[in-house]
Short mmCIF file of C-alpha atoms in Angstrom, two decimals:
data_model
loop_
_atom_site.label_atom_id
_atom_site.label_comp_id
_atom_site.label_asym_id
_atom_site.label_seq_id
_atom_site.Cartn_x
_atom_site.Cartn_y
_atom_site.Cartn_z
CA UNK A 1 13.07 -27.53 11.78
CA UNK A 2 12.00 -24.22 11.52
CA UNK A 3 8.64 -23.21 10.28
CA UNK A 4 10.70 -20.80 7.59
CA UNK A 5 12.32 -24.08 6.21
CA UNK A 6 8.88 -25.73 6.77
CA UNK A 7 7.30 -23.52 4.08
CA UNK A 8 10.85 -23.53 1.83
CA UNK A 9 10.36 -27.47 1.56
CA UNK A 10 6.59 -27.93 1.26
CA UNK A 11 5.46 -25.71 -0.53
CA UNK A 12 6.11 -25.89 -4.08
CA UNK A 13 7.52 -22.89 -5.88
CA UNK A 14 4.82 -23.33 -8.46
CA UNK A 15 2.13 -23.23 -5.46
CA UNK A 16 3.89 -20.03 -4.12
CA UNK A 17 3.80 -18.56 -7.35
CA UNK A 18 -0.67 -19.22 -7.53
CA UNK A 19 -0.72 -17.41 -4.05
CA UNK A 20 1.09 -14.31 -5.56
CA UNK A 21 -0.75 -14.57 -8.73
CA UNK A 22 -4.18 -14.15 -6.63
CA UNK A 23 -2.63 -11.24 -4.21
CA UNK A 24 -2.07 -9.11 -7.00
CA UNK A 25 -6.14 -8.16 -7.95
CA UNK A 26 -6.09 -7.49 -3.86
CA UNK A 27 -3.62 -4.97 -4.74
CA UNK A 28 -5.15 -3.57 -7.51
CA UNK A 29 -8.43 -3.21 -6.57
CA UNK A 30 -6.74 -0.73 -3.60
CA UNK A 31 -4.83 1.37 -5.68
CA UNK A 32 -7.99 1.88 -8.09
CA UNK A 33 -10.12 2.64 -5.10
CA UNK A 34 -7.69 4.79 -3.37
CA UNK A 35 -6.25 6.92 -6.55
CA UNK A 36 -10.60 7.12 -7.76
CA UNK A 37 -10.28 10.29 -6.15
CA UNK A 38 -7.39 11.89 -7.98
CA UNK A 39 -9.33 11.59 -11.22
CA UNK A 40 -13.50 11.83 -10.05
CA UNK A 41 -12.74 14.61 -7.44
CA UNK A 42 -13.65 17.81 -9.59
CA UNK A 43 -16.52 15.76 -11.28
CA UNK A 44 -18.23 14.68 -7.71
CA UNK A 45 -17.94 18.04 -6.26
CA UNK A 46 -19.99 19.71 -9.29
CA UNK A 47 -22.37 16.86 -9.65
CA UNK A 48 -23.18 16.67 -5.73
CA UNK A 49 -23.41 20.20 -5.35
CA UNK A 50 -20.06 20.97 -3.07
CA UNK A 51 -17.68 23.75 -4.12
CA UNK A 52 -14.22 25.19 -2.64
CA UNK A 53 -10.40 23.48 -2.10
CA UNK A 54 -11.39 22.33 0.98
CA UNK A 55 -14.11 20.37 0.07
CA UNK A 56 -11.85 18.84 -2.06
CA UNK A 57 -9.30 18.03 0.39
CA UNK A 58 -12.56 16.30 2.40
CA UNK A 59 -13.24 14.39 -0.21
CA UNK A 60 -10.19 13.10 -0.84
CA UNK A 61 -9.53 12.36 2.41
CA UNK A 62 -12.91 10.78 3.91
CA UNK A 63 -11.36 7.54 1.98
CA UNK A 64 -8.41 7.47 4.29
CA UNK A 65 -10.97 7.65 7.57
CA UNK A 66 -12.14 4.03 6.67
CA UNK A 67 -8.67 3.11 5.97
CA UNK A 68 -7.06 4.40 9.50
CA UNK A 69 -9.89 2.00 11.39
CA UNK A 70 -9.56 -1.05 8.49
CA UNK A 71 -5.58 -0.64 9.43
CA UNK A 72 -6.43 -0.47 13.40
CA UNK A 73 -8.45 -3.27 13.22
CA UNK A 74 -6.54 -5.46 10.76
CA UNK A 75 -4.16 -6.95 13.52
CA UNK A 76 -7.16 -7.97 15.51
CA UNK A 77 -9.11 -9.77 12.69
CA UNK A 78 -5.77 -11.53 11.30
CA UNK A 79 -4.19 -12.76 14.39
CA UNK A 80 -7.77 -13.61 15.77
CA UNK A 81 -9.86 -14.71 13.21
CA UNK A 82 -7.14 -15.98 10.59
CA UNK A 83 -5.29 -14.28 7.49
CA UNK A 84 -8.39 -16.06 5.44
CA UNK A 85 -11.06 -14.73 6.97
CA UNK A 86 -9.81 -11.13 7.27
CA UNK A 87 -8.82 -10.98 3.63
CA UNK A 88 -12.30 -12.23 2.48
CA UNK A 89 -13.78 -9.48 4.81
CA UNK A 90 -12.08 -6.88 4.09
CA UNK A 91 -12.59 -7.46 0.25
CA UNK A 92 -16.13 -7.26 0.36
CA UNK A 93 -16.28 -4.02 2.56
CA UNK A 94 -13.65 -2.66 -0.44
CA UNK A 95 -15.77 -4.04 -3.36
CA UNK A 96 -19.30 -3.47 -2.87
CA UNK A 97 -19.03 -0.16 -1.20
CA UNK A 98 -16.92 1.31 -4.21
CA UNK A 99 -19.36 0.10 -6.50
CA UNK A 100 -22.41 1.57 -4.71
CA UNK A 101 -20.59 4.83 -4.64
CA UNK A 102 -21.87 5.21 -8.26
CA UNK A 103 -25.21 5.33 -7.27
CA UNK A 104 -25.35 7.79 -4.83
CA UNK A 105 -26.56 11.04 -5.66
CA UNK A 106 -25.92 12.80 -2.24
CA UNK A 107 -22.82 14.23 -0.55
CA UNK A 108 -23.38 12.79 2.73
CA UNK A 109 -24.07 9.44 1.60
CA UNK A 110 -21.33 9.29 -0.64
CA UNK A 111 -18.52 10.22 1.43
CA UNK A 112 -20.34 7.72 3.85
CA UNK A 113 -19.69 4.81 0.89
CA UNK A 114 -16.07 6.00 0.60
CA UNK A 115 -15.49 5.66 4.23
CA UNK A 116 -16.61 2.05 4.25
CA UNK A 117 -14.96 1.26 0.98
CA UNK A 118 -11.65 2.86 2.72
CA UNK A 119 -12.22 -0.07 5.74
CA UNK A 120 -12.04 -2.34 3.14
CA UNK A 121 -8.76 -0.78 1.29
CA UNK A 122 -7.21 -0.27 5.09
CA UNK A 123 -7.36 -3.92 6.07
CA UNK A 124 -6.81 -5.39 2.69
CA UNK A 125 -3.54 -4.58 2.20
CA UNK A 126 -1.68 -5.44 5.61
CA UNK A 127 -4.12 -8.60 5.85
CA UNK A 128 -2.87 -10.11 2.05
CA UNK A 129 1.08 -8.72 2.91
CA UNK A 130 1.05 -10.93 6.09
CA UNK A 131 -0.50 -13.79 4.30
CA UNK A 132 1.74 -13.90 1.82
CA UNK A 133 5.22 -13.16 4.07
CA UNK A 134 4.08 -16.66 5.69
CA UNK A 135 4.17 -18.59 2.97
CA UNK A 136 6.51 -18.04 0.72
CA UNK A 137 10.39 -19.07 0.48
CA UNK A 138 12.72 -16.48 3.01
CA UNK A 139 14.96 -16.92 -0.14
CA UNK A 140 12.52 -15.03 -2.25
CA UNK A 141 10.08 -13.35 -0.23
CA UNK A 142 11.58 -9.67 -0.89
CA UNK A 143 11.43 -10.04 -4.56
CA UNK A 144 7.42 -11.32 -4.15
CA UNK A 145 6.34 -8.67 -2.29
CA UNK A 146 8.09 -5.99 -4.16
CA UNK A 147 6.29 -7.61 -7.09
CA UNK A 148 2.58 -7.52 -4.93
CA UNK A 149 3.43 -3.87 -4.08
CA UNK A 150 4.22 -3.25 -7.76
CA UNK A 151 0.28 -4.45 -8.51
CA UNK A 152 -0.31 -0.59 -7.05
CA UNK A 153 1.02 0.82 -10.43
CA UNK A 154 -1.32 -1.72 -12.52
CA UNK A 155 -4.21 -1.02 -10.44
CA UNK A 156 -3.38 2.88 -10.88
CA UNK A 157 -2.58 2.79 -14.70
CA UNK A 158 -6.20 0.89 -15.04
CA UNK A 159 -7.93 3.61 -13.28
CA UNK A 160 -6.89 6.12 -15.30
CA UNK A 161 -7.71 4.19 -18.34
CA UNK A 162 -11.33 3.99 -17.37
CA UNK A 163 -11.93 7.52 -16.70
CA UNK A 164 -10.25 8.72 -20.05
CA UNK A 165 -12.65 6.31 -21.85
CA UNK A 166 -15.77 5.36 -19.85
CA UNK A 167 -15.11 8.13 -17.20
CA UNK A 168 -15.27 10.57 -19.78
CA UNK A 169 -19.63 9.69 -19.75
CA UNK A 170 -19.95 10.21 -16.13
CA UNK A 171 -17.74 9.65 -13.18
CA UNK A 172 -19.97 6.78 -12.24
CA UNK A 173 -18.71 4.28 -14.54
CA UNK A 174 -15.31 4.77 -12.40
CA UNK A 175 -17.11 3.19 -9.28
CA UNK A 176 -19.08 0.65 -11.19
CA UNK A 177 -16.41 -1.08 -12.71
CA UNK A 178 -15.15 -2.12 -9.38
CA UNK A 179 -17.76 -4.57 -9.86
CA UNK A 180 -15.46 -6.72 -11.76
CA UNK A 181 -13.95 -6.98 -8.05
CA UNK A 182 -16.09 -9.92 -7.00
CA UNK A 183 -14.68 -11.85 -8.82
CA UNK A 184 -12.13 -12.15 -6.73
CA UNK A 185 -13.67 -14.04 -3.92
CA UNK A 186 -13.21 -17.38 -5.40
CA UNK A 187 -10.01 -17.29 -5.10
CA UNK A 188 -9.49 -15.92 -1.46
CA UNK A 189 -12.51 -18.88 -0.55
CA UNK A 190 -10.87 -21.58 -1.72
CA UNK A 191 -7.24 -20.69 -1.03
CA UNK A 192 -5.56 -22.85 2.63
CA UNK A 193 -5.02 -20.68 5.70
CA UNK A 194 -1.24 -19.27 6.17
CA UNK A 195 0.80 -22.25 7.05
CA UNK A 196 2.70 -20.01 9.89
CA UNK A 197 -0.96 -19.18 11.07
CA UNK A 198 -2.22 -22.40 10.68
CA UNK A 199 1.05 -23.72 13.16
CA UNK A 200 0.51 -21.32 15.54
CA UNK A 201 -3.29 -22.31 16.19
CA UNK A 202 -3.44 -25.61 15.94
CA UNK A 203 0.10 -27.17 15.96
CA UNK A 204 1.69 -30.10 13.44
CA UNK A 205 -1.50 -31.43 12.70
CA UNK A 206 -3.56 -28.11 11.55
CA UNK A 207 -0.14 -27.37 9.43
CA UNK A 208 -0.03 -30.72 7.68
CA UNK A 209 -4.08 -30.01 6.86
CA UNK A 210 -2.52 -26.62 5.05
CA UNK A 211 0.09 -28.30 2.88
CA UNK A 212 -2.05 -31.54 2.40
CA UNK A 213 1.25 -33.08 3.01
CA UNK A 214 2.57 -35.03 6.55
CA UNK A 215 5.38 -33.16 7.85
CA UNK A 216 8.04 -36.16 9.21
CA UNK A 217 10.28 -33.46 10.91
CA UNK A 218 9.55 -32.26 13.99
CA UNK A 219 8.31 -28.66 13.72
CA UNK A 220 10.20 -25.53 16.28
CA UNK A 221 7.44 -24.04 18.50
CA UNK A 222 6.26 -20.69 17.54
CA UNK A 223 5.64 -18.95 20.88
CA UNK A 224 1.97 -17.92 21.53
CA UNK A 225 2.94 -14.33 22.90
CA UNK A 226 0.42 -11.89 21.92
CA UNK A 227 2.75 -8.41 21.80
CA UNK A 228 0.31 -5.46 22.18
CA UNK A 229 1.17 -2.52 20.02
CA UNK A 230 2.61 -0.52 23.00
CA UNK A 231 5.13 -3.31 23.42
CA UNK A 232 6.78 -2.28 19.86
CA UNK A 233 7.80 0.84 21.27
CA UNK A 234 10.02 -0.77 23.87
CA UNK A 235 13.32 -2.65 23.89
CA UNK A 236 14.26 -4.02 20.62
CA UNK A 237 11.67 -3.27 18.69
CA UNK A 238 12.12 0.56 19.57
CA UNK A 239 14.28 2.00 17.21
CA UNK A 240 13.45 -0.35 14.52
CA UNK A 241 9.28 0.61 14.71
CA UNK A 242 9.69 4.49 15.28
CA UNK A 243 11.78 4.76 12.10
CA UNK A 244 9.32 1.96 9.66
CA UNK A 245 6.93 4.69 11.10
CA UNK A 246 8.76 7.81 10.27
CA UNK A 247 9.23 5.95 6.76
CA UNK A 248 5.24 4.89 6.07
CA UNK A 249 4.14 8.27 7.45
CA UNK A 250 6.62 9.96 5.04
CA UNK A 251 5.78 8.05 1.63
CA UNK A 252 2.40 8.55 2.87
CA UNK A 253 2.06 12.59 2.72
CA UNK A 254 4.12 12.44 -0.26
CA UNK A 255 2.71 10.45 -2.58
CA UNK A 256 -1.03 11.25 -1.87
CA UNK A 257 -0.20 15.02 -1.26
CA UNK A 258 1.54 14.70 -5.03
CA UNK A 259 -0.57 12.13 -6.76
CA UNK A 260 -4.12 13.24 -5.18
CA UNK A 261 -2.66 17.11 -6.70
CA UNK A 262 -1.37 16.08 -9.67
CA UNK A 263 -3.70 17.67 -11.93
CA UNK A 264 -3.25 21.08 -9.98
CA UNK A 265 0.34 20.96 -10.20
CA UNK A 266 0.47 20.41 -13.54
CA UNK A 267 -1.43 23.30 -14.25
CA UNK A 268 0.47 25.31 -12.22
CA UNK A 269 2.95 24.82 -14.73
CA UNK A 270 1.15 25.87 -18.26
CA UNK A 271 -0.05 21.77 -18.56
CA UNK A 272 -3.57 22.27 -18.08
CA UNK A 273 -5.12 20.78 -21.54
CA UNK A 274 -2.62 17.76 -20.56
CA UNK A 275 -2.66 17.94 -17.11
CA UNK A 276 -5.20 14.24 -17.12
CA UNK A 277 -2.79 12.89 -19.40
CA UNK A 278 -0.01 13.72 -17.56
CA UNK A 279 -1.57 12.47 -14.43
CA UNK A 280 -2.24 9.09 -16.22
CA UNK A 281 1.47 8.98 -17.51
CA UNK A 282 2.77 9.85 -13.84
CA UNK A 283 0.78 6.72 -12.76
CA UNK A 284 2.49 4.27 -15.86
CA UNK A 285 5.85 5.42 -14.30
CA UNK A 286 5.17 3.84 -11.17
CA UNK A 287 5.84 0.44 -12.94
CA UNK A 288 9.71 0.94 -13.56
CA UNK A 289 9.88 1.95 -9.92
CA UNK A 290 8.28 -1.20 -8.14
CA UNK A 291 10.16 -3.53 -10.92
CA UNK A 292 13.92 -1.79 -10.06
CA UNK A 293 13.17 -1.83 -6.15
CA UNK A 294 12.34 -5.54 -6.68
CA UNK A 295 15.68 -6.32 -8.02
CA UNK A 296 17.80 -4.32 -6.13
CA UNK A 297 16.36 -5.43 -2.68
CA UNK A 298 17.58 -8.60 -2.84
CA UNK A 299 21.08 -7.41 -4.42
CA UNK A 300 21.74 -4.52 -2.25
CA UNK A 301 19.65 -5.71 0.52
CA UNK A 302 16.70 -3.76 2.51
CA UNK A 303 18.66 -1.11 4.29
CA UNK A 304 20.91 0.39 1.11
CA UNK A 305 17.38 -0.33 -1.46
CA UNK A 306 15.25 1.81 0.91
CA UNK A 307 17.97 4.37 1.22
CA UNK A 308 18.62 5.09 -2.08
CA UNK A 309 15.01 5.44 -3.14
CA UNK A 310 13.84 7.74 -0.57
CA UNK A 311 16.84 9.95 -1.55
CA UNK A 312 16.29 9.74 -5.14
CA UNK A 313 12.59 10.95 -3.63
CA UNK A 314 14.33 13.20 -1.98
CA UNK A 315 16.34 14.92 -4.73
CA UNK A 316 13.46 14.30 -7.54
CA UNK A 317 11.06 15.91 -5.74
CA UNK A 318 12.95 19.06 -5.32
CA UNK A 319 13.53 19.19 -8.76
CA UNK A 320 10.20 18.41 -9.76
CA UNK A 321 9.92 21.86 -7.17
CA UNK A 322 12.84 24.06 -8.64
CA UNK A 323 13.16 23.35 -12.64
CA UNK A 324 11.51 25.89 -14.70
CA UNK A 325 12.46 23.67 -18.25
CA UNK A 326 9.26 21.95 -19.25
CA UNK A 327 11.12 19.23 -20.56
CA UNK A 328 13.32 19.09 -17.25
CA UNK A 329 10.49 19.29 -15.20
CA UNK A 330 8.24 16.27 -16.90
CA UNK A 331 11.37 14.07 -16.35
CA UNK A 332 12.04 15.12 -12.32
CA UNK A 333 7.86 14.68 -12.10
CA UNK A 334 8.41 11.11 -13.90
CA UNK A 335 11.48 9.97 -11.84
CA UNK A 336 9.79 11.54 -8.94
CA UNK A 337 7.01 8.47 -9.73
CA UNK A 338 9.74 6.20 -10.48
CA UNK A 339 11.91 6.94 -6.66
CA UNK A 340 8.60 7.05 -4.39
CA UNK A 341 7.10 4.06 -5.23
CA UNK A 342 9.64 2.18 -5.72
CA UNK A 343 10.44 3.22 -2.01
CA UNK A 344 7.01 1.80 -1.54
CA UNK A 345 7.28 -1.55 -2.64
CA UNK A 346 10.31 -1.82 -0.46
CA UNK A 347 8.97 -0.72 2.68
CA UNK A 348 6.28 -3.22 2.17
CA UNK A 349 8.38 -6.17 2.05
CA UNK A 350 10.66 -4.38 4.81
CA UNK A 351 7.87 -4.36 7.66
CA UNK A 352 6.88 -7.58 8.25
CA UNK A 353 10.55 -9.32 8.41
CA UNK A 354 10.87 -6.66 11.65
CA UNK A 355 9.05 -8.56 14.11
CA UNK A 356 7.87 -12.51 14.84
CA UNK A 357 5.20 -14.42 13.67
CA UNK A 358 2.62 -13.88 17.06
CA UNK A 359 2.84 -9.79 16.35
CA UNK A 360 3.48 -9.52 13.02
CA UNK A 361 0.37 -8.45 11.53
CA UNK A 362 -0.13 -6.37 15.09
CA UNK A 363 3.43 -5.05 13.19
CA UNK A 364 2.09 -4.31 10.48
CA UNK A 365 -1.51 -3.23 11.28
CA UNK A 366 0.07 -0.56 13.56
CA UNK A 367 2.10 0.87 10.61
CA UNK A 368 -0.93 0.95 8.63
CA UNK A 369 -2.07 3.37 11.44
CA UNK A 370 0.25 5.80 11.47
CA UNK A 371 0.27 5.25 7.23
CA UNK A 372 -3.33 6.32 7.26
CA UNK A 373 -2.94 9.00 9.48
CA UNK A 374 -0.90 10.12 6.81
CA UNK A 375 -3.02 10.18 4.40
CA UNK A 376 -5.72 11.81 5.81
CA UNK A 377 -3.43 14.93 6.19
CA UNK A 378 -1.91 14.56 2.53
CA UNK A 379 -5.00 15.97 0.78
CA UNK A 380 -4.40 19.25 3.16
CA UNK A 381 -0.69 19.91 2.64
CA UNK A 382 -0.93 22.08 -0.66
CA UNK A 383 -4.19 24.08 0.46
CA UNK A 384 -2.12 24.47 3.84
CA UNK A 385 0.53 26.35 1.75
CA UNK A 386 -2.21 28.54 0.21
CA UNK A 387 -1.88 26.54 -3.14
CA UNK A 388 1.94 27.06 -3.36
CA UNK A 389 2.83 24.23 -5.46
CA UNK A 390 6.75 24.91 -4.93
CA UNK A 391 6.55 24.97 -0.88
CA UNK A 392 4.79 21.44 -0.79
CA UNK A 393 7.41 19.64 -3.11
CA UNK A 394 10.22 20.99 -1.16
CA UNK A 395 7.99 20.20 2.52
CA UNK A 396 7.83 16.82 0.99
CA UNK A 397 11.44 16.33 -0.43
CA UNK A 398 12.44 17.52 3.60
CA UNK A 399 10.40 14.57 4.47
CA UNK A 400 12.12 11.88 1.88
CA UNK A 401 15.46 13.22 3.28
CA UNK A 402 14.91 12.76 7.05
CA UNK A 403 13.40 9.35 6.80
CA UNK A 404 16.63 8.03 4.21
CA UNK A 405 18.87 9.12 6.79
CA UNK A 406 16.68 7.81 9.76
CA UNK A 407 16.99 4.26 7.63
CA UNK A 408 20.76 4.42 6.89
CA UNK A 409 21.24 5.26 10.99
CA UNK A 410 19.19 2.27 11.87
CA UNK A 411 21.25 -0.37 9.61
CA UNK A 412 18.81 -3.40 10.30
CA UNK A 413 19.24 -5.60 7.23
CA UNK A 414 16.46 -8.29 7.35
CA UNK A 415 17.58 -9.96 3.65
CA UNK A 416 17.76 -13.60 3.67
CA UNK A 417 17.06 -13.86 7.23
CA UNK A 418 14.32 -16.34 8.92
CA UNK A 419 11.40 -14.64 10.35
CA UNK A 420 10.70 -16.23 13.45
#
């Protein structure tokens, strides 16, 4: 028997349920740390005595340093160390380094804390989507990690609900209240190893310690073949790992080169007194998104899901460019929100059905990478274009386009299959 149908007979639903239930503050507690910048930015730079767009664009994107080496590394730890032990670790580095950021009163020293905090966001994420892709049901595995991605719109609504209450004090409370974070680590202690993991490492018996149940069939070997990241760039994996990265890196410059902007660009349009609010609404319209990719992907599959949303990107985007209506424009700005991450949440449950148990968190680590790359450029694409709000939404509606149609060429439908 497969380990697939392994996991899809002993592991109750109501136990796969608990695991998603404790991945989604993992989730959260990224998108609050990530997105902190969108909303503190203007406030840091005046309090710690930096000035000018650029420094802006630094500040932004010092977060996304730590997260390109969290990402590198996050292969390495998992496959090594154990899903476990890499979540725990890369928890605390996103925790307590977030919530010292409030204390800092220097520039150097606080991008420092943001670069560590980023390690932590990096690793998280690819560390708790592996876990969870290994032990949960094939038959709903797309759905659940639609629903973890969709925890990026929760953790993004809360953050701007903090800084239009206790943010409005000082940006400080922002960072602090990732204290509640901690919390958290009682949960990833106490919760078993992956059982795929657990398998691979130390055969039947190790995997019968992880379900605290004796398996009586006889289990299908997993094969112990470490693939190094150069080795998705040939044969089969080829084609199906240049276009998940043309995809990552895509959603990548446009949603932090839009949502890390978003108070610029609506001022750019007459919005300025409501350009937080706005900002804050643009994040609640995420949740629609990640909800309507989780119920299409498992009716229309991965392939036709991820198309659609990265041309509704596409076209939304260039809307949210061209329309001149204000009422026009809020609603190509909202269903911009509502087509991007939705594309998201797909993509996430897309990448780790692409390759087999022994590299898929190498798999996914190494899209990470290029995801983070990314982002560190995001924060530069509208001072690249001299502020010209118009130029970036079309660059990044180009973007949405190419990758759809790179995804529609490579027609490599992954629903309801076994990942081996």
């Amino acid at each position: 028997m497969t380990i697939d149908k392994i996991v899809d007979k002993y592991v109750p639903r109501e136990r796969q349920r608990r695991f998603l239930y404790l991945s989604f503050p993992a989730w959260m507690i990224v998108s609050y740390g990530v997105l902190l910048g969108a909303f503190t930015s203007k406030s840091v730079i005046e309090d710690l005595g930096m000035s000018g767009s650029l420094a802006a664009a630094f500040l932004k994107s010092s977060v996304f340093i730590g997260m390109l080496v969290g990402a590198f590394l996050s292969g390495f730890i998992a496959d090594v160390f154990g899903r476990k032990m890499a979540m725990n670790v890369y928890l605390l580095f996103a925790t307590l380094f977030t919530f010292l950021s409030g204390f800092t009163a220097d520039a150097k020293l606080f991008i420092t804390m943001r670069i560590l905090a980023g390690f932590g966001y990096g690793g998280l994420m690819p560390s708790v989507n592996t876990y969870l892709s290994e032990t949960i049901s094939i038959r709903i595995r797309g759905m659940y990690l639609v629903l973890l991605e969709s925890m990026w719109a929760i953790g993004s609504i809360l953050v701007g609900l903090v800084h239009i209450t206790l943010g409005q004090t000082t940006w400080r409370w922002d960072y602090w209240m990732m204290g509640i974070g901690f919390a958290l680590f009682i949960g990833f202690l106490i919760v078993p190893e992956s059982p795929r993991f657990a398998f691979l490492k130390g055969g039947k018996k190790a995997l019968e310690e992880v379900l605290r149940k004796e398996v009586k069939e006889e289990v299908e070997d997993l094969k112990k073949v470490k693939i190094p990241i150069s080795e998705l760039l040939k044969g089969e994996y080829m084609k199906r790992t240049l276009v998940i990265w043309l995809v990552w890196f895509s959603l990548s410059i446009i949603y932090y080169g839009i949502f890390l902007w978003l108070p610029k660009i609506f001022a750019s349009k007459g919005l300025l007194e409501h350009s937080m609010w706005m900002t804050f609404l643009m994040m609640v319209f995420q949740l629609p998104g990640y909800l309507l990719a989780a119920y299409l992907i498992e009716k229309m599959g991965r392939v036709r899901s991820l198309s659609l949303f990265l041309f509704g990107t596409a076209a939304a985007s260039l809307g949210f460019a061209l329309v001149s209506n204000q009422p026009l424009y809020i609603t190509m700005a909202f269903l911009t929100s509502i087509f991007c991450l939705g594309a998201w949440g797909i993509v996430y449950a897309y990448t780790p059905e692409l390759y087999p148990t022994a590299c898929r968190t190498t798999g996914n680590g190494a899209a990470g990478t290029v995801t983070r790359i990314g982002d560190m450029i995001a924060p530069y694409i509208i001072p690249m274009f001299k502020g010209n709000v118009i130029a970036s939404l079309v660059f990044f509606s180009i973007l949405a386009l190419i990758s759809g149609i790179a995804v529609a060429v490579l027609r490599f439908e992954t629903k309801g299959s076994e990942i081996s």
